[in-house]
PDB file of C-alpha atoms in Angstrom:
ATOM      1  CA  MET H 617      13.868 -14.062  -5.621  1.00 72.00           C
ATOM      2  CA  LEU H 618      11.517 -11.867  -4.059  1.00 75.00           C
ATOM      3  CA  ARG H 619       8.389 -13.687  -4.705  1.00 76.00           C
ATOM      4  CA  GLN H 620       8.076 -16.342  -2.676  1.00 77.00           C
ATOM      5  CA  PRO H 621       8.917 -13.853   0.403  1.00 83.00           C
ATOM      6  CA  PHE H 622       6.220 -11.714  -0.560  1.00 79.00           C
ATOM      7  CA  GLU H 623       3.336 -13.881  -1.474  1.00 77.00           C
ATOM      8  CA  ASP H 624       4.356 -16.830   1.487  1.00 80.00           C
ATOM      9  CA  GLY H 625       6.266 -14.176   4.447  1.00 82.00           C
ATOM     10  CA  TYR H 626       8.711 -17.075   4.604  1.00 87.00           C
ATOM     11  CA  ILE H 627      11.836 -18.250   2.138  1.00 89.00           C
ATOM     12  CA  THR H 628      13.361 -21.511   1.773  1.00 88.00           C
ATOM     13  CA  ILE H 629      16.652 -22.138   0.401  1.00 87.00           C
ATOM     14  CA  SER H 630      17.144 -25.602  -0.686  1.00 88.00           C
ATOM     15  CA  ARG H 631      21.333 -27.052  -0.908  1.00 88.00           C
ATOM     16  CA  THR H 632      21.530 -30.489  -1.716  1.00 86.00           C
ATOM     17  CA  ARG H 633      22.481 -31.819   2.031  1.00 87.00           C
ATOM     18  CA  ALA H 634      19.059 -30.087   3.599  1.00 91.00           C
ATOM     19  CA  THR H 635      16.226 -28.024   3.322  1.00 92.00           C
ATOM     20  CA  ILE H 636      15.525 -24.644   5.556  1.00 91.00           C
ATOM     21  CA  THR H 637      12.866 -22.431   5.752  1.00 92.00           C
ATOM     22  CA  TYR H 638      12.936 -19.010   7.159  1.00 91.00           C
ATOM     23  CA  PRO H 639      10.668 -16.494   8.354  1.00 90.00           C
ATOM     24  CA  ALA H 640      10.168 -13.492   5.931  1.00 87.00           C
ATOM     25  CA  SER H 641       8.076 -11.373   6.331  1.00 82.00           C
ATOM     26  CA  PHE H 642       8.710  -7.814   5.227  1.00 84.00           C
ATOM     27  CA  ILE H 643       7.273  -4.516   4.375  1.00 84.00           C
ATOM     28  CA  LEU H 644       9.120  -3.200   0.903  1.00 85.00           C
ATOM     29  CA  ILE H 645       8.789   0.031  -0.210  1.00 88.00           C
ATOM     30  CA  GLY H 646      10.312   1.043  -3.525  1.00 87.00           C
ATOM     31  CA  ALA H 647      10.904   3.884  -5.495  1.00 89.00           C
ATOM     32  CA  MET H 648      11.572   5.205  -9.532  1.00 90.00           C
ATOM     33  CA  ASN H 649      12.073   7.628 -11.422  1.00 90.00           C
ATOM     34  CA  PRO H 650       9.298   8.055 -14.182  1.00 88.00           C
ATOM     35  CA  CYS H 651      12.219   8.318 -16.667  1.00 91.00           C
ATOM     36  CA  PRO H 652      15.539   7.609 -17.760  1.00 93.00           C
ATOM     37  CA  CYS H 653      15.652  11.500 -17.422  1.00 92.00           C
ATOM     38  CA  GLY H 654      13.738  11.673 -14.211  1.00 89.00           C
ATOM     39  CA  TYR H 655      11.284  14.515 -15.240  1.00 88.00           C
ATOM     40  CA  ALA H 656       8.595  12.425 -16.876  1.00 86.00           C
ATOM     41  CA  GLY H 657       5.702  14.798 -15.528  1.00 81.00           C
ATOM     42  CA  SER H 658       7.403  17.598 -14.094  1.00 82.00           C
ATOM     43  CA  ASN H 659       5.637  21.388 -13.974  1.00 80.00           C
ATOM     44  CA  THR H 660       9.595  22.454 -14.149  1.00 81.00           C
ATOM     45  CA  HIS H 661      11.525  20.686 -16.055  1.00 84.00           C
ATOM     46  CA  TYR H 662      11.926  19.425 -19.721  1.00 89.00           C
ATOM     47  CA  CYS H 663      11.118  15.652 -20.318  1.00 90.00           C
ATOM     48  CA  THR H 664      13.572  14.794 -23.273  1.00 92.00           C
ATOM     49  CA  CYS H 665      12.848  10.770 -23.467  1.00 92.00           C
ATOM     50  CA  THR H 666      11.070   9.513 -26.065  1.00 92.00           C
ATOM     51  CA  SER H 667       8.109   7.249 -25.350  1.00 90.00           C
ATOM     52  CA  ARG H 668       9.615   3.887 -26.024  1.00 92.00           C
ATOM     53  CA  GLN H 669      12.907   5.053 -23.703  1.00 93.00           C
ATOM     54  CA  ILE H 670      10.098   5.502 -21.284  1.00 91.00           C
ATOM     55  CA  LEU H 671       8.258   2.589 -21.618  1.00 89.00           C
ATOM     56  CA  SER H 672      11.834   0.099 -22.213  1.00 91.00           C
ATOM     57  CA  TYR H 673      12.329   2.016 -18.271  1.00 92.00           C
ATOM     58  CA  GLN H 674       8.961   1.497 -16.333  1.00 87.00           C
ATOM     59  CA  ASN H 675       9.366  -2.168 -18.318  1.00 88.00           C
ATOM     60  CA  LYS H 676      12.363  -2.979 -16.003  1.00 89.00           C
ATOM     61  CA  LEU H 677      10.448  -3.594 -12.993  1.00 85.00           C
ATOM     62  CA  SER H 678       8.290  -7.030 -14.059  1.00 82.00           C
ATOM     63  CA  GLY H 679       4.628  -6.832 -14.182  1.00 80.00           C
ATOM     64  CA  PRO H 680       4.540 -10.285 -11.847  1.00 80.00           C
ATOM     65  CA  LEU H 681       7.042  -8.201  -9.290  1.00 80.00           C
ATOM     66  CA  ARG H 682       4.814  -4.884  -9.760  1.00 82.00           C
ATOM     67  CA  ASP H 683       1.570  -6.375  -9.359  1.00 81.00           C
ATOM     68  CA  ARG H 684       2.908  -7.965  -5.231  1.00 82.00           C
ATOM     69  CA  PHE H 685       3.181  -4.253  -4.782  1.00 85.00           C
ATOM     70  CA  ASP H 686      -0.072  -3.042  -2.516  1.00 86.00           C
ATOM     71  CA  ILE H 687       0.310   0.625  -3.427  1.00 89.00           C
ATOM     72  CA  ASN H 688       2.064   2.107  -6.792  1.00 86.00           C
ATOM     73  CA  LEU H 689       1.856   6.055  -6.802  1.00 83.00           C
ATOM     74  CA  PHE H 690       3.344   8.580  -9.053  1.00 81.00           C
ATOM     75  CA  LEU H 691       4.278  11.380  -6.424  1.00 78.00           C
ATOM     76  CA  LYS H 692       4.862  15.078  -7.791  1.00 76.00           C
ATOM     77  CA  PRO H 693       7.019  17.368  -6.375  1.00 71.00           C
ATOM     78  CA  VAL H 694       5.674  19.127  -2.873  1.00 71.00           C
ATOM     79  CA  ASP H 695       5.077  22.748  -2.346  1.00 68.00           C
ATOM     80  CA  PHE H 696       6.615  23.257   0.627  1.00 70.00           C
ATOM     81  CA  LYS H 697       4.589  26.872   1.864  1.00 69.00           C
ATOM     82  CA  ALA H 698       0.685  25.089   0.639  1.00 66.00           C
ATOM     83  CA  THR H 699       1.508  22.200   2.519  1.00 60.00           C
ATOM     84  CA  SER H 700       2.926  23.637   5.644  1.00 59.00           C
ATOM     85  CA  GLU H 701      -0.856  25.789   5.560  1.00 60.00           C
ATOM     86  CA  LYS H 702      -2.925  22.542   5.489  1.00 65.00           C
ATOM     87  CA  GLU H 703      -4.226  21.204   8.406  1.00 70.00           C
ATOM     88  CA  THR H 704      -2.785  17.734   8.971  1.00 78.00           C
ATOM     89  CA  GLU H 705      -3.323  14.929  11.743  1.00 84.00           C
ATOM     90  CA  SER H 706      -1.039  14.134  14.437  1.00 89.00           C
ATOM     91  CA  SER H 707       1.370  10.582  14.110  1.00 93.00           C
ATOM     92  CA  LYS H 708      -0.902  10.257  18.002  1.00 95.00           C
ATOM     93  CA  THR H 709      -3.757  10.253  16.249  1.00 93.00           C
ATOM     94  CA  VAL H 710      -2.679   7.847  12.855  1.00 93.00           C
ATOM     95  CA  ARG H 711      -1.158   5.558  15.189  1.00 96.00           C
ATOM     96  CA  LYS H 712      -4.761   5.478  17.328  1.00 96.00           C
ATOM     97  CA  ARG H 713      -6.348   4.631  13.945  1.00 94.00           C
ATOM     98  CA  VAL H 714      -4.063   2.188  12.906  1.00 96.00           C
ATOM     99  CA  GLU H 715      -4.807   0.186  16.452  1.00 97.00           C
ATOM    100  CA  GLU H 716      -8.933   0.368  16.050  1.00 96.00           C
ATOM    101  CA  ALA H 717      -8.171  -1.068  12.151  1.00 96.00           C
ATOM    102  CA  ARG H 718      -5.816  -3.792  13.224  1.00 96.00           C
ATOM    103  CA  ASN H 719      -7.856  -4.871  16.524  1.00 96.00           C
ATOM    104  CA  ARG H 720     -11.377  -4.378  14.468  1.00 95.00           C
ATOM    105  CA  GLN H 721      -8.916  -7.398  11.642  1.00 96.00           C
ATOM    106  CA  TYR H 722      -7.708  -9.992  14.710  1.00 96.00           C
ATOM    107  CA  ASP H 723     -11.543  -9.459  15.761  1.00 96.00           C
ATOM    108  CA  ARG H 724     -13.032 -10.102  12.714  1.00 96.00           C
ATOM    109  CA  TYR H 725     -10.344 -13.184  12.130  1.00 96.00           C
ATOM    110  CA  GLY H 726     -10.365 -15.219  15.139  1.00 94.00           C
ATOM    111  CA  ARG H 727      -6.136 -14.360  16.182  1.00 94.00           C
ATOM    112  CA  GLU H 728      -3.570 -11.903  14.848  1.00 93.00           C
ATOM    113  CA  ILE H 729      -3.809 -12.210  11.428  1.00 92.00           C
ATOM    114  CA  CYS H 730      -4.077  -8.769   9.140  1.00 92.00           C
ATOM    115  CA  ASN H 731      -5.817  -8.208   5.718  1.00 94.00           C
ATOM    116  CA  SER H 732      -2.507  -8.793   3.915  1.00 89.00           C
ATOM    117  CA  ARG H 733      -1.843 -12.181   4.871  1.00 88.00           C
ATOM    118  CA  VAL H 734      -5.093 -13.266   5.998  1.00 92.00           C
ATOM    119  CA  SER H 735      -6.497 -16.147   3.079  1.00 92.00           C
ATOM    120  CA  TYR H 736      -8.600 -15.169  -0.134  1.00 93.00           C
ATOM    121  CA  ASP H 737     -11.336 -17.234   0.994  1.00 95.00           C
ATOM    122  CA  LEU H 738     -11.952 -15.980   4.748  1.00 96.00           C
ATOM    123  CA  LEU H 739     -11.072 -12.567   3.485  1.00 95.00           C
ATOM    124  CA  ILE H 740     -14.211 -13.027   0.844  1.00 94.00           C
ATOM    125  CA  LYS H 741     -16.495 -14.779   3.414  1.00 95.00           C
ATOM    126  CA  THR H 742     -15.968 -12.003   6.489  1.00 95.00           C
ATOM    127  CA  SER H 743     -15.973  -8.827   4.041  1.00 93.00           C
ATOM    128  CA  PRO H 744     -17.857 -10.248   0.857  1.00 95.00           C
ATOM    129  CA  LEU H 745     -18.093  -7.505  -1.899  1.00 94.00           C
ATOM    130  CA  THR H 746     -21.640  -6.086  -2.996  1.00 94.00           C
ATOM    131  CA  ALA H 747     -22.965  -7.032  -6.702  1.00 94.00           C
ATOM    132  CA  GLU H 748     -22.563  -3.646  -7.927  1.00 94.00           C
ATOM    133  CA  GLN H 749     -18.590  -3.420  -6.461  1.00 94.00           C
ATOM    134  CA  GLN H 750     -18.066  -7.165  -7.783  1.00 94.00           C
ATOM    135  CA  ARG H 751     -19.416  -5.497 -10.862  1.00 94.00           C
ATOM    136  CA  ILE H 752     -17.824  -2.472 -11.630  1.00 92.00           C
ATOM    137  CA  LEU H 753     -14.598  -4.284 -10.347  1.00 93.00           C
ATOM    138  CA  HIS H 754     -14.884  -6.876 -12.964  1.00 93.00           C
ATOM    139  CA  GLN H 755     -15.377  -4.294 -16.017  1.00 94.00           C
ATOM    140  CA  LEU H 756     -12.377  -2.433 -14.971  1.00 92.00           C
ATOM    141  CA  SER H 757     -10.252  -5.186 -14.547  1.00 91.00           C
ATOM    142  CA  THR H 758     -11.178  -6.257 -18.121  1.00 93.00           C
ATOM    143  CA  LYS H 759     -10.454  -3.078 -19.313  1.00 92.00           C
ATOM    144  CA  LYS H 760      -7.620  -2.701 -18.191  1.00 88.00           C
ATOM    145  CA  ASN H 761      -6.389  -5.991 -18.833  1.00 88.00           C
ATOM    146  CA  TRP H 762      -5.513  -6.354 -14.664  1.00 87.00           C
ATOM    147  CA  SER H 763      -4.145 -10.326 -13.227  1.00 88.00           C
ATOM    148  CA  ASN H 764      -6.385 -12.076 -10.782  1.00 90.00           C
ATOM    149  CA  ARG H 765      -3.254 -11.146  -8.092  1.00 88.00           C
ATOM    150  CA  ARG H 766      -4.239  -7.450  -8.671  1.00 90.00           C
ATOM    151  CA  GLN H 767      -7.828  -7.386  -8.224  1.00 92.00           C
ATOM    152  CA  ILE H 768      -6.960  -9.216  -5.072  1.00 93.00           C
ATOM    153  CA  LYS H 769      -4.527  -6.919  -3.815  1.00 92.00           C
ATOM    154  CA  ILE H 770      -7.535  -3.775  -4.553  1.00 94.00           C
ATOM    155  CA  ILE H 771      -9.717  -6.236  -2.360  1.00 96.00           C
ATOM    156  CA  ARG H 772      -7.702  -6.630   0.620  1.00 95.00           C
ATOM    157  CA  LEU H 773      -7.014  -2.414   0.377  1.00 95.00           C
ATOM    158  CA  ALA H 774     -10.374  -1.250   0.081  1.00 96.00           C
ATOM    159  CA  ARG H 775     -11.173  -3.467   3.448  1.00 97.00           C
ATOM    160  CA  THR H 776      -8.382  -1.990   4.328  1.00 96.00           C
ATOM    161  CA  ILE H 777      -9.311   1.784   4.116  1.00 96.00           C
ATOM    162  CA  SER H 778     -12.590   0.474   4.942  1.00 96.00           C
ATOM    163  CA  ASP H 779     -11.173  -0.630   8.811  1.00 96.00           C
ATOM    164  CA  LEU H 780      -9.228   2.413   8.934  1.00 96.00           C
ATOM    165  CA  GLN H 781     -12.206   5.013   8.572  1.00 95.00           C
ATOM    166  CA  GLY H 782     -14.311   2.430  11.119  1.00 93.00           C
ATOM    167  CA  SER H 783     -16.507   1.174   8.376  1.00 93.00           C
ATOM    168  CA  ILE H 784     -18.006  -2.505   9.457  1.00 92.00           C
ATOM    169  CA  GLN H 785     -18.287  -3.864   5.503  1.00 94.00           C
ATOM    170  CA  ILE H 786     -16.101  -2.862   2.083  1.00 96.00           C
ATOM    171  CA  ASN H 787     -17.488   0.161   0.778  1.00 94.00           C
ATOM    172  CA  ASP H 788     -17.652   1.591  -2.586  1.00 94.00           C
ATOM    173  CA  GLN H 789     -15.527   4.608  -1.481  1.00 95.00           C
ATOM    174  CA  SER H 790     -13.052   2.230   0.036  1.00 95.00           C
ATOM    175  CA  ILE H 791     -12.978   0.451  -3.505  1.00 94.00           C
ATOM    176  CA  TRP H 792     -12.047   3.891  -5.734  1.00 94.00           C
ATOM    177  CA  GLU H 793      -9.723   4.872  -3.320  1.00 95.00           C
ATOM    178  CA  ALA H 794      -7.769   1.136  -3.685  1.00 94.00           C
ATOM    179  CA  ILE H 795      -8.135   1.457  -7.182  1.00 92.00           C
ATOM    180  CA  LYS H 796      -7.065   4.992  -7.319  1.00 92.00           C
ATOM    181  CA  LEU H 797      -3.942   3.396  -4.811  1.00 91.00           C
ATOM    182  CA  ASN H 798      -2.899   1.277  -7.845  1.00 83.00           C
ATOM    183  CA  ARG H 799      -3.244   2.582 -10.732  1.00 74.00           C
ATOM    184  CA  GLN H 800      -0.247   2.712 -13.090  1.00 64.00           C
ATOM    185  CA  PRO H 801       0.663   5.484 -14.588  1.00 57.00           C
ATOM    186  CA  VAL H 802       0.967   5.999 -18.335  1.00 54.00           C
ATOM    187  CA  LEU H 803       4.123   8.272 -19.313  1.00 51.00           C
ATOM    188  CA  LYS H 804       4.343  10.066 -22.255  1.00 50.00           C
ATOM    189  CA  ARG H 805       7.147  12.841 -23.226  1.00 45.00           C
ATOM    190  CA  GLY H 806       6.208  15.787 -21.295  1.00 44.00           C
ATOM    191  CA  SER H 807       2.925  14.961 -19.804  1.00 46.00           C
ATOM    192  CA  ILE H 808       1.231  12.287 -17.735  1.00 46.00           C
ATOM    193  CA  SER H 809      -1.844  10.890 -17.216  1.00 44.00           C
ATOM    194  CA  VAL H 810      -3.065   8.742 -14.010  1.00 40.00           C
TER     195      VAL H 810
END
């Protein structure tokens, strides 16, 4: 049910007497435990799940739906003492960076549309990948068995990261960051590799 609104930004409801289309542009944020017991990859608790149970649990979220998420992260517990000592950007600074990135996108596409909604053809026309970037993406997608949708999501995310950095073209660092933000963790009992 979520596939059409995810892709198109609208939803069509058909009944016997009428078909109605509603706008459905939204941001979906989802969260799930890494395994049934919730402790796979934990440094403080022992996971009691078998590899088969972990795989079965993770497969409850279908591949086609998972491919539609722009960012997939595995989060570890936060050490609040260590975090409070780190220097962080203020919300005002982040907001300014996001507004500048959006304005770059509006200028690039000639209308108020962002990287996530622009057509793939226009995205590639205005921000072509270098031959080396294409080679790396093709090599990784073959090795990891990524769908075309996943590859396009990575390109869109890399373009957005480049916009946030103020870069005119998609740079290599943005490609690697987008790949890192889109990897699926491989969970085994008591350990995690991302």
